[in-house]
Coordinates of C-alpha atoms and ligand atoms in Angstrom, one line a residue:
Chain A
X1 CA -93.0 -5.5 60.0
X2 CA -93.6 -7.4 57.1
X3 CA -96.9 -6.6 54.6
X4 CA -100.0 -7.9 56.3
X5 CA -101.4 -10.8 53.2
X6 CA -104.6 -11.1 55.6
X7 CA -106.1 -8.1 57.5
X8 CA -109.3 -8.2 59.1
X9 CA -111.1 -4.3 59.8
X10 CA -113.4 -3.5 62.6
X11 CA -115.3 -6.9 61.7
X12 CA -118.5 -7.5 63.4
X13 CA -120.8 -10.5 63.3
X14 CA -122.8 -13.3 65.0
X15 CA -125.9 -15.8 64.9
X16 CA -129.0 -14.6 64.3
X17 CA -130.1 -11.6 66.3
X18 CA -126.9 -12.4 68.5
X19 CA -123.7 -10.7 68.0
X20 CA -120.2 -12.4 69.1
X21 CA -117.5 -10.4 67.7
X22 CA -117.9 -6.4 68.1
X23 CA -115.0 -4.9 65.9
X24 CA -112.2 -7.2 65.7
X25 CA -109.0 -5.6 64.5
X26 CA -106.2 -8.1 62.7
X27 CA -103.2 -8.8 60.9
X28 CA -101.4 -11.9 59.7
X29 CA -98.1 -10.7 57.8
X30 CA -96.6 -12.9 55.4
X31 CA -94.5 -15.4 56.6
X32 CA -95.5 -15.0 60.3
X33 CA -97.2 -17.3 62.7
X34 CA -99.6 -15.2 64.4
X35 CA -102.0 -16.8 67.5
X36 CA -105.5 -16.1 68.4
X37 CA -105.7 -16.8 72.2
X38 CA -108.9 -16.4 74.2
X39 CA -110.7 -18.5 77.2
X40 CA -114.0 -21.2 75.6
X41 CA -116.8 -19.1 73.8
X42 CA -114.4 -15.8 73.5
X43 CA -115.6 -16.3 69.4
X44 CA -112.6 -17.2 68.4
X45 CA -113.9 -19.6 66.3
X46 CA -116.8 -17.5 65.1
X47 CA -113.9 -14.9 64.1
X48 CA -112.2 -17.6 61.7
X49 CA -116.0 -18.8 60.0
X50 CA -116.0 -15.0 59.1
X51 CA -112.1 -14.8 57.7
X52 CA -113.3 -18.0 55.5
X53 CA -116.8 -17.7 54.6
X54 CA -118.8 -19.7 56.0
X55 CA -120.7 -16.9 58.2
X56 CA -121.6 -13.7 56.7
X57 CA -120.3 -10.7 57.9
X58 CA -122.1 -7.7 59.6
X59 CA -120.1 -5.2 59.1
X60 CA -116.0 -4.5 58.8
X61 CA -113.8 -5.9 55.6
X62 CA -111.6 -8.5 55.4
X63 CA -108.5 -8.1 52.7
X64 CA -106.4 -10.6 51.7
X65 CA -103.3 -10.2 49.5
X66 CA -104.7 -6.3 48.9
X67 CA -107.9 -7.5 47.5
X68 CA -111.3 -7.1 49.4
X69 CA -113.1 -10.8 49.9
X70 CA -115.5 -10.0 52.6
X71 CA -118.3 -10.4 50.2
X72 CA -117.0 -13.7 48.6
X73 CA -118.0 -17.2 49.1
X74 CA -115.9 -19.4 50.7
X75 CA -114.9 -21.4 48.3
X76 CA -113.6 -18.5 46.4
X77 CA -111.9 -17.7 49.2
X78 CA -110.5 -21.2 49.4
X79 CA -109.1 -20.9 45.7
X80 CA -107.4 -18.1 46.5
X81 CA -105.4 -19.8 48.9
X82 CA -107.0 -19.1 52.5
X83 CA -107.2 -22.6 53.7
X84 CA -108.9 -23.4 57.0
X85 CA -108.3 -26.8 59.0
X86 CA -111.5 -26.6 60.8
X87 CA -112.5 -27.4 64.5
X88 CA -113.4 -30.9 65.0
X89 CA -111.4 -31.9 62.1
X90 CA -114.2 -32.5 59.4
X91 CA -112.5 -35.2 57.8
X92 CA -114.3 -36.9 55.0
X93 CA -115.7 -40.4 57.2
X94 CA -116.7 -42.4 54.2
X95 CA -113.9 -41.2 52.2
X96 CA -110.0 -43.2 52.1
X97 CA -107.4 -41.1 53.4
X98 CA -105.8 -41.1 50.2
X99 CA -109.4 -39.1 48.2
X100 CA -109.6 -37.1 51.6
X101 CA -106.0 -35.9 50.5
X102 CA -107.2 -35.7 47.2
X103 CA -110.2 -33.5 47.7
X104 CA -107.5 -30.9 49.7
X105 CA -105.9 -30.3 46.4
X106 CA -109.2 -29.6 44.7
X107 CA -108.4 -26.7 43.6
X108 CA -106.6 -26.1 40.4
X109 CA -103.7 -24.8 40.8
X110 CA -103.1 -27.5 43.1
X111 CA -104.4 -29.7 41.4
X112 CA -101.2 -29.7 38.8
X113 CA -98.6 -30.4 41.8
X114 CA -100.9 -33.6 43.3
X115 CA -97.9 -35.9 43.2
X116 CA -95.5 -33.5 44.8
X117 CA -97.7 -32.2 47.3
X118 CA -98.8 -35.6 48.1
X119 CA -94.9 -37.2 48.7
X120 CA -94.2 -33.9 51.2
X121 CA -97.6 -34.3 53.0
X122 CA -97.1 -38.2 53.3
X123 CA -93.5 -37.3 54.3
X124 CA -94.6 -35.4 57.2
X125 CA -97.1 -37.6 58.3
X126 CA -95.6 -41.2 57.8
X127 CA -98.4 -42.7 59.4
X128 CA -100.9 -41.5 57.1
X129 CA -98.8 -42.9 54.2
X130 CA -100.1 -47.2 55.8
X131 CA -103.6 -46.2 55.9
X132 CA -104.0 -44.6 52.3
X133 CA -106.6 -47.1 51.5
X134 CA -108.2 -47.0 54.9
X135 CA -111.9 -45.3 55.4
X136 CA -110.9 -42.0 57.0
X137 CA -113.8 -42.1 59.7
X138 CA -111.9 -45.6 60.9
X139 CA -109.2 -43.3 62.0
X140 CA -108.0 -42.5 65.4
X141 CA -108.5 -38.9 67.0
X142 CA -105.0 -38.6 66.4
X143 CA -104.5 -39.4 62.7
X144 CA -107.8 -37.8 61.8
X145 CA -106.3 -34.3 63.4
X146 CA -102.9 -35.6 61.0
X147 CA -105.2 -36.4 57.9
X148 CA -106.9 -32.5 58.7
X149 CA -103.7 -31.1 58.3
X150 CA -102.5 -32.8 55.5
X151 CA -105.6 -32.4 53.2
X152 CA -105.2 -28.9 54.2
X153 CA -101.4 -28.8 53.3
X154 CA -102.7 -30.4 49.8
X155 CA -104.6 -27.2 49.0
X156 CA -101.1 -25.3 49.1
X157 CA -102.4 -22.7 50.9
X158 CA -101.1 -18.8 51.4
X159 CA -102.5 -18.7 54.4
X160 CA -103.3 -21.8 56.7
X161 CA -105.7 -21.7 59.4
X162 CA -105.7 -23.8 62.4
X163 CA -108.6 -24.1 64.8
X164 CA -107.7 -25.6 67.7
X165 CA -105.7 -28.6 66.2
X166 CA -104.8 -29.7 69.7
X167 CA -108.3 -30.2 71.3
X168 CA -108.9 -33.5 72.6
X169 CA -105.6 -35.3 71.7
X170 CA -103.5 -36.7 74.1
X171 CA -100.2 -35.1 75.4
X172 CA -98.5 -37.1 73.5
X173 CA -100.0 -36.0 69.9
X174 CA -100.4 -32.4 71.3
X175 CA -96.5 -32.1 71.3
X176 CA -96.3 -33.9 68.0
X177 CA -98.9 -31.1 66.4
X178 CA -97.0 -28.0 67.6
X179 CA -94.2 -29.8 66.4
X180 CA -95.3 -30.1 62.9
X181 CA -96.7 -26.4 63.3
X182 CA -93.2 -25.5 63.9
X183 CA -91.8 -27.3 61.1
X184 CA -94.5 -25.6 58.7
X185 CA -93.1 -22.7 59.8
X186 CA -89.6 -23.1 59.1
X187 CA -90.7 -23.6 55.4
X188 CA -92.0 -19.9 55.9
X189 CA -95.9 -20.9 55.3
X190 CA -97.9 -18.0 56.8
X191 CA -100.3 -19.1 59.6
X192 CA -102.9 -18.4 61.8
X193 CA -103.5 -20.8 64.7
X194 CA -106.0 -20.6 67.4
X195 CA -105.4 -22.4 70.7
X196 CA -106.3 -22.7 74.1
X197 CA -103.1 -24.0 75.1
X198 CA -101.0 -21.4 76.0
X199 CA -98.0 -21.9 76.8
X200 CA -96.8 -24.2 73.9
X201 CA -98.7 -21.3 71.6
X202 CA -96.5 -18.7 72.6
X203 CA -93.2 -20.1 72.7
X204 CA -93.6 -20.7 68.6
X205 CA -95.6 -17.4 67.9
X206 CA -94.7 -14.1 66.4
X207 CA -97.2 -11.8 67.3
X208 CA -100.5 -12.8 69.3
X209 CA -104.0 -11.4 70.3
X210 CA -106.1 -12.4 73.2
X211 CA -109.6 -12.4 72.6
X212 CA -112.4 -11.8 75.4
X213 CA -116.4 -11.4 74.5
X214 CA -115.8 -11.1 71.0
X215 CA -112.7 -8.4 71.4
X216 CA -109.3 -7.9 71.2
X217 CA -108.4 -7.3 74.6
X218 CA -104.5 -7.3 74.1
X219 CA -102.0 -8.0 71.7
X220 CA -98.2 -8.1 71.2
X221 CA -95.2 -10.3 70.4
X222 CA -95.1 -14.2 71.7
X223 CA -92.2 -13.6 74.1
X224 CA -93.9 -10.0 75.6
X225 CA -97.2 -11.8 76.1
X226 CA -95.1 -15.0 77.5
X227 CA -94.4 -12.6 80.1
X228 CA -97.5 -11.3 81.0
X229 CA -98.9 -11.8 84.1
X230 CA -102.0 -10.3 83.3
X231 CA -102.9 -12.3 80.8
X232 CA -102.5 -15.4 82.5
X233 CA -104.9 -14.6 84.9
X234 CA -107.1 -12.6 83.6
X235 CA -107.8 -13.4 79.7
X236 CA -106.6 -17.3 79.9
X237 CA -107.2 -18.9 83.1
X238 CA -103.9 -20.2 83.6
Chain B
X1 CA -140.1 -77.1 34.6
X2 CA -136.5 -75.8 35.2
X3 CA -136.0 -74.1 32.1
X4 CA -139.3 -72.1 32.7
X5 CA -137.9 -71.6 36.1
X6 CA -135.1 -69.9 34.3
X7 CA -137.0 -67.9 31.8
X8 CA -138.4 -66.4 34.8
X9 CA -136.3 -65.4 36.5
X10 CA -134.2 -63.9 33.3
X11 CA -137.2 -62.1 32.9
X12 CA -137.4 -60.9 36.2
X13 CA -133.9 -60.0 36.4
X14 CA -133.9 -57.5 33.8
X15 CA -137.0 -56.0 35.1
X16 CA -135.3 -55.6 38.5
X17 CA -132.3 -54.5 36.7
X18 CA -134.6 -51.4 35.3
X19 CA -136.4 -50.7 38.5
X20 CA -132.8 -50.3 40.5
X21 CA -132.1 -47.5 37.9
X22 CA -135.1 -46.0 38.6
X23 CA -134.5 -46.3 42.3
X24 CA -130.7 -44.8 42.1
X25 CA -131.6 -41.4 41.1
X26 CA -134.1 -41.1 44.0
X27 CA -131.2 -42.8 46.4
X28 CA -128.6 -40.2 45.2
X29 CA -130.9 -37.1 45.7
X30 CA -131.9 -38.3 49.0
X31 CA -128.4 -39.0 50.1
X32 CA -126.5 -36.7 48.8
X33 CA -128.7 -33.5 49.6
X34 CA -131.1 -35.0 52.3
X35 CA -134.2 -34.1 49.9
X36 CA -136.9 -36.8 49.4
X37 CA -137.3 -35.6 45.6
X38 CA -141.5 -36.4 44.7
X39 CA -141.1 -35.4 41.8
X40 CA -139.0 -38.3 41.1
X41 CA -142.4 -40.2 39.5
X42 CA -143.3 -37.1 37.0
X43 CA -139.6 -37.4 35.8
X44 CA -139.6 -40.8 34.9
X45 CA -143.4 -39.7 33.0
X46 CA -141.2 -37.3 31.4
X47 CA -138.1 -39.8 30.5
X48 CA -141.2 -41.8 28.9
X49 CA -142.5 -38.9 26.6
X50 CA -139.3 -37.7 25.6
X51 CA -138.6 -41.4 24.1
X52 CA -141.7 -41.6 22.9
X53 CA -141.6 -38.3 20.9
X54 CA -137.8 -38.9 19.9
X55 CA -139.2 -42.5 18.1
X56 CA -142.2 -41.1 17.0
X57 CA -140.8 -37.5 15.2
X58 CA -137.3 -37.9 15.4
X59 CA -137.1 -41.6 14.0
X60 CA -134.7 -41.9 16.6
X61 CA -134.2 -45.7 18.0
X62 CA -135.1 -45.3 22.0
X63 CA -131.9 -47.1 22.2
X64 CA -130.0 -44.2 20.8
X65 CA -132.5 -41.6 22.4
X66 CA -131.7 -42.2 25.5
X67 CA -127.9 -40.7 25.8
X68 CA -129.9 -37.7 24.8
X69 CA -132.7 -38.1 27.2
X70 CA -130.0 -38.4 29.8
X71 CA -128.1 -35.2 29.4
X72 CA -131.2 -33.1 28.7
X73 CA -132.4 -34.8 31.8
X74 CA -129.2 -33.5 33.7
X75 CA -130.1 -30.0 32.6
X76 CA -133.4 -29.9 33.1
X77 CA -132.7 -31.3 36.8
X78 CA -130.4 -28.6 37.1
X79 CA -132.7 -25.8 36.5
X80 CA -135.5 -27.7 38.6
X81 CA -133.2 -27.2 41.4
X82 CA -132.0 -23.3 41.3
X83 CA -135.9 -22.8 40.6
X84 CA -137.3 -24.5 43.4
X85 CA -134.7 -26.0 46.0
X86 CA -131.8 -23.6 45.9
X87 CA -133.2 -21.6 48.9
X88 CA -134.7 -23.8 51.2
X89 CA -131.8 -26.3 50.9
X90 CA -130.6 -25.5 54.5
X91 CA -135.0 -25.4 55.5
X92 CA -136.2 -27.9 57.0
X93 CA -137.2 -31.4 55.5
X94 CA -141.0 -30.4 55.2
X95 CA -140.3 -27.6 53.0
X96 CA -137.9 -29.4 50.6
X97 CA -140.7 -32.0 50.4
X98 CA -143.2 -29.4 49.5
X99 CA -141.1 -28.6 46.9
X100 CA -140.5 -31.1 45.2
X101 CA -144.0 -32.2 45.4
X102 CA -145.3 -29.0 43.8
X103 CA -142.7 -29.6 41.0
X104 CA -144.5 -33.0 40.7
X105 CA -148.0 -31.4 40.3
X106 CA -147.0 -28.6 38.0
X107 CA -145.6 -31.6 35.2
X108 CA -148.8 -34.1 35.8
X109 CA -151.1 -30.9 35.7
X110 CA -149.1 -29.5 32.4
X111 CA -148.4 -33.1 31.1
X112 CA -152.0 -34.0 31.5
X113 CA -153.3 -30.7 30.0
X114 CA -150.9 -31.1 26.9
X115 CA -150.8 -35.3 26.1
X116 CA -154.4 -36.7 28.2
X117 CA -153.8 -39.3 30.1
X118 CA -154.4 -41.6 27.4
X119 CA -152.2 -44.9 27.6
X120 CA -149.2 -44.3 24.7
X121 CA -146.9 -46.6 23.2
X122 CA -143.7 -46.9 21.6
X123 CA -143.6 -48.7 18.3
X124 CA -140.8 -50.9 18.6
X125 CA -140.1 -54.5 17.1
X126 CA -136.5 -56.1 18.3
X127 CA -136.9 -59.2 17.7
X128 CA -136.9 -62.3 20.5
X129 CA -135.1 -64.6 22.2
X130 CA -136.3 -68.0 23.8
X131 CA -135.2 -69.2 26.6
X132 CA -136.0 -72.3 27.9
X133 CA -139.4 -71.7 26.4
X134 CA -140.1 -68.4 27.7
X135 CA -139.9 -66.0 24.7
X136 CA -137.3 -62.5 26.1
X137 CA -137.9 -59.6 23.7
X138 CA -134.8 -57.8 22.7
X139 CA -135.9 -54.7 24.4
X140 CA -136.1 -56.3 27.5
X141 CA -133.1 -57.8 27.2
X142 CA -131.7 -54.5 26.0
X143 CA -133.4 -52.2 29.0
X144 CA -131.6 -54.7 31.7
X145 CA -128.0 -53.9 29.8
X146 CA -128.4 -50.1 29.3
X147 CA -129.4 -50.2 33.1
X148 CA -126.4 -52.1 33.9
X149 CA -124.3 -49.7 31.7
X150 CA -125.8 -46.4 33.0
X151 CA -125.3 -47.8 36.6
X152 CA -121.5 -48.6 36.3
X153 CA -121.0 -44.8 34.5
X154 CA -122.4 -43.5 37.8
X155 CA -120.4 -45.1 40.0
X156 CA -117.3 -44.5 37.9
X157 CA -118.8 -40.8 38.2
X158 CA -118.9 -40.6 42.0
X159 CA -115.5 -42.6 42.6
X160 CA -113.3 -41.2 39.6
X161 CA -114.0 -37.8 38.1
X162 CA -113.2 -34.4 40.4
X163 CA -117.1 -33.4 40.3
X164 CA -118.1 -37.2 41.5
X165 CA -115.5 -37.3 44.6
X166 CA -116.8 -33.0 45.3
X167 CA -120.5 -34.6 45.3
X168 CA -119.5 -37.0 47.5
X169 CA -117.8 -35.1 50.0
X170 CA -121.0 -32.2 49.9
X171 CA -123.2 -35.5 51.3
X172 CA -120.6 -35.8 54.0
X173 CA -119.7 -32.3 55.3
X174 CA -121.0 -29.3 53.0
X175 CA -118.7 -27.0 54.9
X176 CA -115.6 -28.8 54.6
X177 CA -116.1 -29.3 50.8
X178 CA -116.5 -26.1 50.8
X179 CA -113.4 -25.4 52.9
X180 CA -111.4 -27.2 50.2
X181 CA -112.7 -24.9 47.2
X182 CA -115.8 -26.8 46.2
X183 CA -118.4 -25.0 45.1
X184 CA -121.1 -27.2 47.2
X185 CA -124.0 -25.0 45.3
X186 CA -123.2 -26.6 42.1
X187 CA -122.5 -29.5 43.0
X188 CA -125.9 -30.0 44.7
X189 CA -127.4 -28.5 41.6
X190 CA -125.6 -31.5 39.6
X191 CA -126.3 -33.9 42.0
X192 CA -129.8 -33.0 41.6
X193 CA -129.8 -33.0 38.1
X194 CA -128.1 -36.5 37.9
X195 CA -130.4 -37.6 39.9
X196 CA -133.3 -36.5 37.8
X197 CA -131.8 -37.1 34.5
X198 CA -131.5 -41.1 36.0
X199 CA -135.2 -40.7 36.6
X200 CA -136.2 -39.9 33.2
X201 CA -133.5 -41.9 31.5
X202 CA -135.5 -45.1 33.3
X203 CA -138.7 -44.0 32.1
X204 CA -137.0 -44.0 28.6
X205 CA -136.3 -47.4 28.8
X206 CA -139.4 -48.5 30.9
X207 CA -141.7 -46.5 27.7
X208 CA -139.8 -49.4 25.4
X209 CA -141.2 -52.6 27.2
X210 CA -144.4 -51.3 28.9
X211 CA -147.2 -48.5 27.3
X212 CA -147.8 -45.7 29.9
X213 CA -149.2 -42.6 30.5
X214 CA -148.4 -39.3 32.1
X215 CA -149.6 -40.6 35.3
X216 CA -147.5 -44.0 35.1
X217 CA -144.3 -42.3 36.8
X218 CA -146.2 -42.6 40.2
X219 CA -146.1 -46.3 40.5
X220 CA -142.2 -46.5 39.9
X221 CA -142.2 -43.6 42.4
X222 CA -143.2 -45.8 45.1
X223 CA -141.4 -49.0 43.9
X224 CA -137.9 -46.8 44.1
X225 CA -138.6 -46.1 47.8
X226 CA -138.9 -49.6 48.4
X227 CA -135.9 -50.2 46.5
X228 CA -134.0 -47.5 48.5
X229 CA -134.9 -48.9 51.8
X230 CA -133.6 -52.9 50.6
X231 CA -130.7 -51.7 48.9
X232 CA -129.3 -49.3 51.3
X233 CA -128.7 -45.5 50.8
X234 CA -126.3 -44.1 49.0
X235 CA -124.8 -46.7 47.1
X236 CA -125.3 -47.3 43.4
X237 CA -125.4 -50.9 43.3
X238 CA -126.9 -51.5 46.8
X239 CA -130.1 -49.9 44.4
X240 CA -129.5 -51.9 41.7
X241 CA -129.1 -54.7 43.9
X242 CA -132.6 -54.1 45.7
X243 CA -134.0 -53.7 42.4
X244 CA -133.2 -57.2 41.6
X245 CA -135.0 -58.0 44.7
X246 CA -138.0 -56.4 43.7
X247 CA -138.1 -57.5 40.0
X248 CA -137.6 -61.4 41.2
X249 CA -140.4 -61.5 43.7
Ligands
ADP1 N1 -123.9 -21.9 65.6 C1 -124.1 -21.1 66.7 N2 -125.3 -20.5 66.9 C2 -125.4 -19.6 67.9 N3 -124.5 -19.3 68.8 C3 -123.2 -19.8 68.6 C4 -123.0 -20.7 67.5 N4 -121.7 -21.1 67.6 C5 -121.2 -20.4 68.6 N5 -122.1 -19.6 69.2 C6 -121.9 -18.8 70.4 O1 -120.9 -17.8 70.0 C7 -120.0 -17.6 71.1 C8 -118.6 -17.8 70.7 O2 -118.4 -19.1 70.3 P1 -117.1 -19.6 69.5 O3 -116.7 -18.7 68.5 O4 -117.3 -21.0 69.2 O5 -116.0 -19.5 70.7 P2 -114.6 -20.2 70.8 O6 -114.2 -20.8 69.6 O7 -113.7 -19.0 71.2 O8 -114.7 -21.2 72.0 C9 -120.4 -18.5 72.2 O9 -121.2 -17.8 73.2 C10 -121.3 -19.5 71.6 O10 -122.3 -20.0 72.4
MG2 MG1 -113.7 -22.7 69.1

């Protein structure tokens, strides 16, 4: 198996007095798409606030390209190329789609390949390209979920995180996401994606863990999982 | 009859030109960061020594003065904020309001110690001109223009430069910002200390047209939350623009 660039150790953490995730063990090897699978209020979601930041962690270590960034902010973290597409999109609302983009490649280094970045995000997402000069929060569900993954493409990140970048769109625009998923994949950008649909998750996955009450409850390749009866029934409610 | 009509209303659109500055440092605290900032009043005091002082000892014209009033203002404003907001920014509203308020007492109670309240004034002779029969002193006329100019730098701030778009994306999700590599702490911290360093720049200007006193930030205090309700929050102009209102009626 390839190096793991992101590898989360017996991480534990939650909200307040209340803990979510007890020990959660994790790899995401360069190059790979790796899934996070798990019914609603598994903590999948709390497990990817901790891999970025934004909620402090209990206990554990997280590493990322060998260097130890539990303890860092995260917009250090964010500079160093783990880049997060969050739930519910957070789009900029008052903000054009064009300084939405533009605030994606805040960062430096990405900041010195803004035009190039730009042409292969915009060539992705065509549709973004009309609106430029359109208030993002005038979007539709669907294009803001685009616009999410663009500004997040902007950052040129190592590692891009996806948190359920499916939810709420029609069938339609759920086939065009895992589509563009799979096309980021071909470039050979590492990823980590987090969805409750199932089977379109697994058919474009490497390796996959299935999270229940804030564990790992099983893991294992897309296609072995694919297979599993168990954790249709029992993990995912299929 | 009409050209005192116009005189007037010159007169009163420069003054409303000043008061919208004033107004637009309390509008970007407020909607950038959520904070009402009281001690908005004791920085526009402040704004007013510093000019003072800077004419006074320095022989510097206020005119000049003021670029420097400005960025000590951003400083100062900066500090002011890693001192007394930078851990309750996520408390709620109460406690940011008690904040800033006891920032407001500790520069009146300090100010009033040091300087008295007694009423000071700048020493300054511009010049006139007439209009229609009503006489505009040059600083007047020089206070609406500097407000003007110091208005169009902040909005070429928040819509051009990387830390003006970061500042603006904080007041709309801190998380995301932060998401992107922002550092949202110091960019509150600046937007704090812009917001301040407006303040006092305003009360350098004001100190050129009006005499005042430690106390005399309070009154432009209040006049800036009217302001900030006509003009709208979180736009620059829609303050300047409510200023106008204020200075015509
Ligand atoms: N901000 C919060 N404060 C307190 N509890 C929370 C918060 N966010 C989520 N939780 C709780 O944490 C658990 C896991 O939630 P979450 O990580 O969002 O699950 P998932 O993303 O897998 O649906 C749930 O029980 C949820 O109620
Ligand atoms: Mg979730």
């Amino acid at each position: 198996m390839d190096q793991p660039t992101l590898r989360v150790e017996s991480l534990e953490t939650g909200y307040g007095e209340v803990q979510i995730l007890w020990g959660i063990n994790l790899e995401v090897p360069m190059g790979n798409l790796t899934s996070i699978l798990g019914a609603n209020g598994a903590g999948k979601t709390t497990l990817l606030r901790a891999i970025t930041g934004i909620l402090p962690v209990w206990k554990g270590k997280i590493t990322f390209q060998e260097e130890d960034i539990t303890r860092l902010s995260p917009h250090e973290r964010a500079i160093k190329g783990l880049i997060m597409i969050p739930e519910g999109r957070m789009i900029f609302p008052e903000m054009t789609v064009l300084e939405n983009l533009e605030m994606g490649a805040f960062n430096k280094k990405a900041r010195a390949n803004l035009k190039k970045n730009m042409e292969h995000a915009l060539a992705l997402f065509p549709r973004l390209e009309e609106r430029l000069s359109q208030k993002a929060g005038t979007l539709s569900g669907g294009e803001q979920q685009m616009l999410a993954i663009a500004r997040g493409l902007m950052a040129e990140p190592q590692v891009l995180i996806f948190d359920e970048p499916s939810l709420g769109l029609a069938p339609k625009l759920v086939i065009e996401v895992f589509e563009i998923i799979q096309k980021l994949k071909e470039e050979g950008i590492t990823m980590l994606l987090v969805e409750q649909n199932v089977h379109l998750s697994l058919a474009i996955t490497d390796y996959a863990y299935v999270l229940a009450e804030g564990k790992v409850v099983m893991e294992g390749k897309g296609e072995d999982l694919e297979e599993s009866e168990e954790v249709k029934r029992a993990y995912l409610g299929v | 009859m009409l050209s005192a009509w116009l005189g007037a209303t010159l007169s009163g659109i420069l003054l409303g030109l000043l008061y919208g500055l004033a107004a637009i440092g309390l509008n970007l605290i407020w909607g950038v960061m959520n904070v009402i900032n009281l001690s908005h009043g004791a920085f526009i005091a402040v704004g007013m020594f510093a000019s003072y002082f800077m004419a006074n000892y320095l022989h510097l014209s206020p005119f000049l003065g003021v670029f420097l009033v400005l960025a000590t203002g951003v400083v100062l404003g900066m500090i002011t904020y890693f001192i007394s907001l930078h851990r309750i920014i996520s408390a709620p509203e109460l406690s940011t309001l008690l904040a800033t308020y006891s920032v407001s007492l500790i520069i009146i109670g300090l100010g009033t110690f040091i300087f008295t309240t007694n009423p000071r004034a700048i020493d300054i002779t511009m010049g006139s001109v007439s209009v229609g029969g009503t006489v505009l002193p040059m600083t007047r006329i020089l206070t609406g223009a500097f407000s003007v100019i110091f208005t169009l730098w902040l909005y070429y701030f928040l819509y051009k430069t990387w830390s003006g778009k970061a500042i603006r994306a904080v007041s709309m999700n801190r998380d995301a910002a932060e998401l992107m590599g922002v550092n949202t702490t110091m960019s509150l911290a600046l937007a704090f200390g812009i917001g301040v360093a407006l303040a006092m720049t305003a009360g350098a200007l004001t100190a050129t047209i009006f005499p005042f006193t430690i106390l005399s930030g309070g009154g432009y205090e209040l006049k800036s939350f009217v302001i900030c309700v006509l003009g709208g929050l979180g736009s620059p102009l829609g303050a300047l623009l409510g200023g106008l209102i204020l200075g015509l009626i």
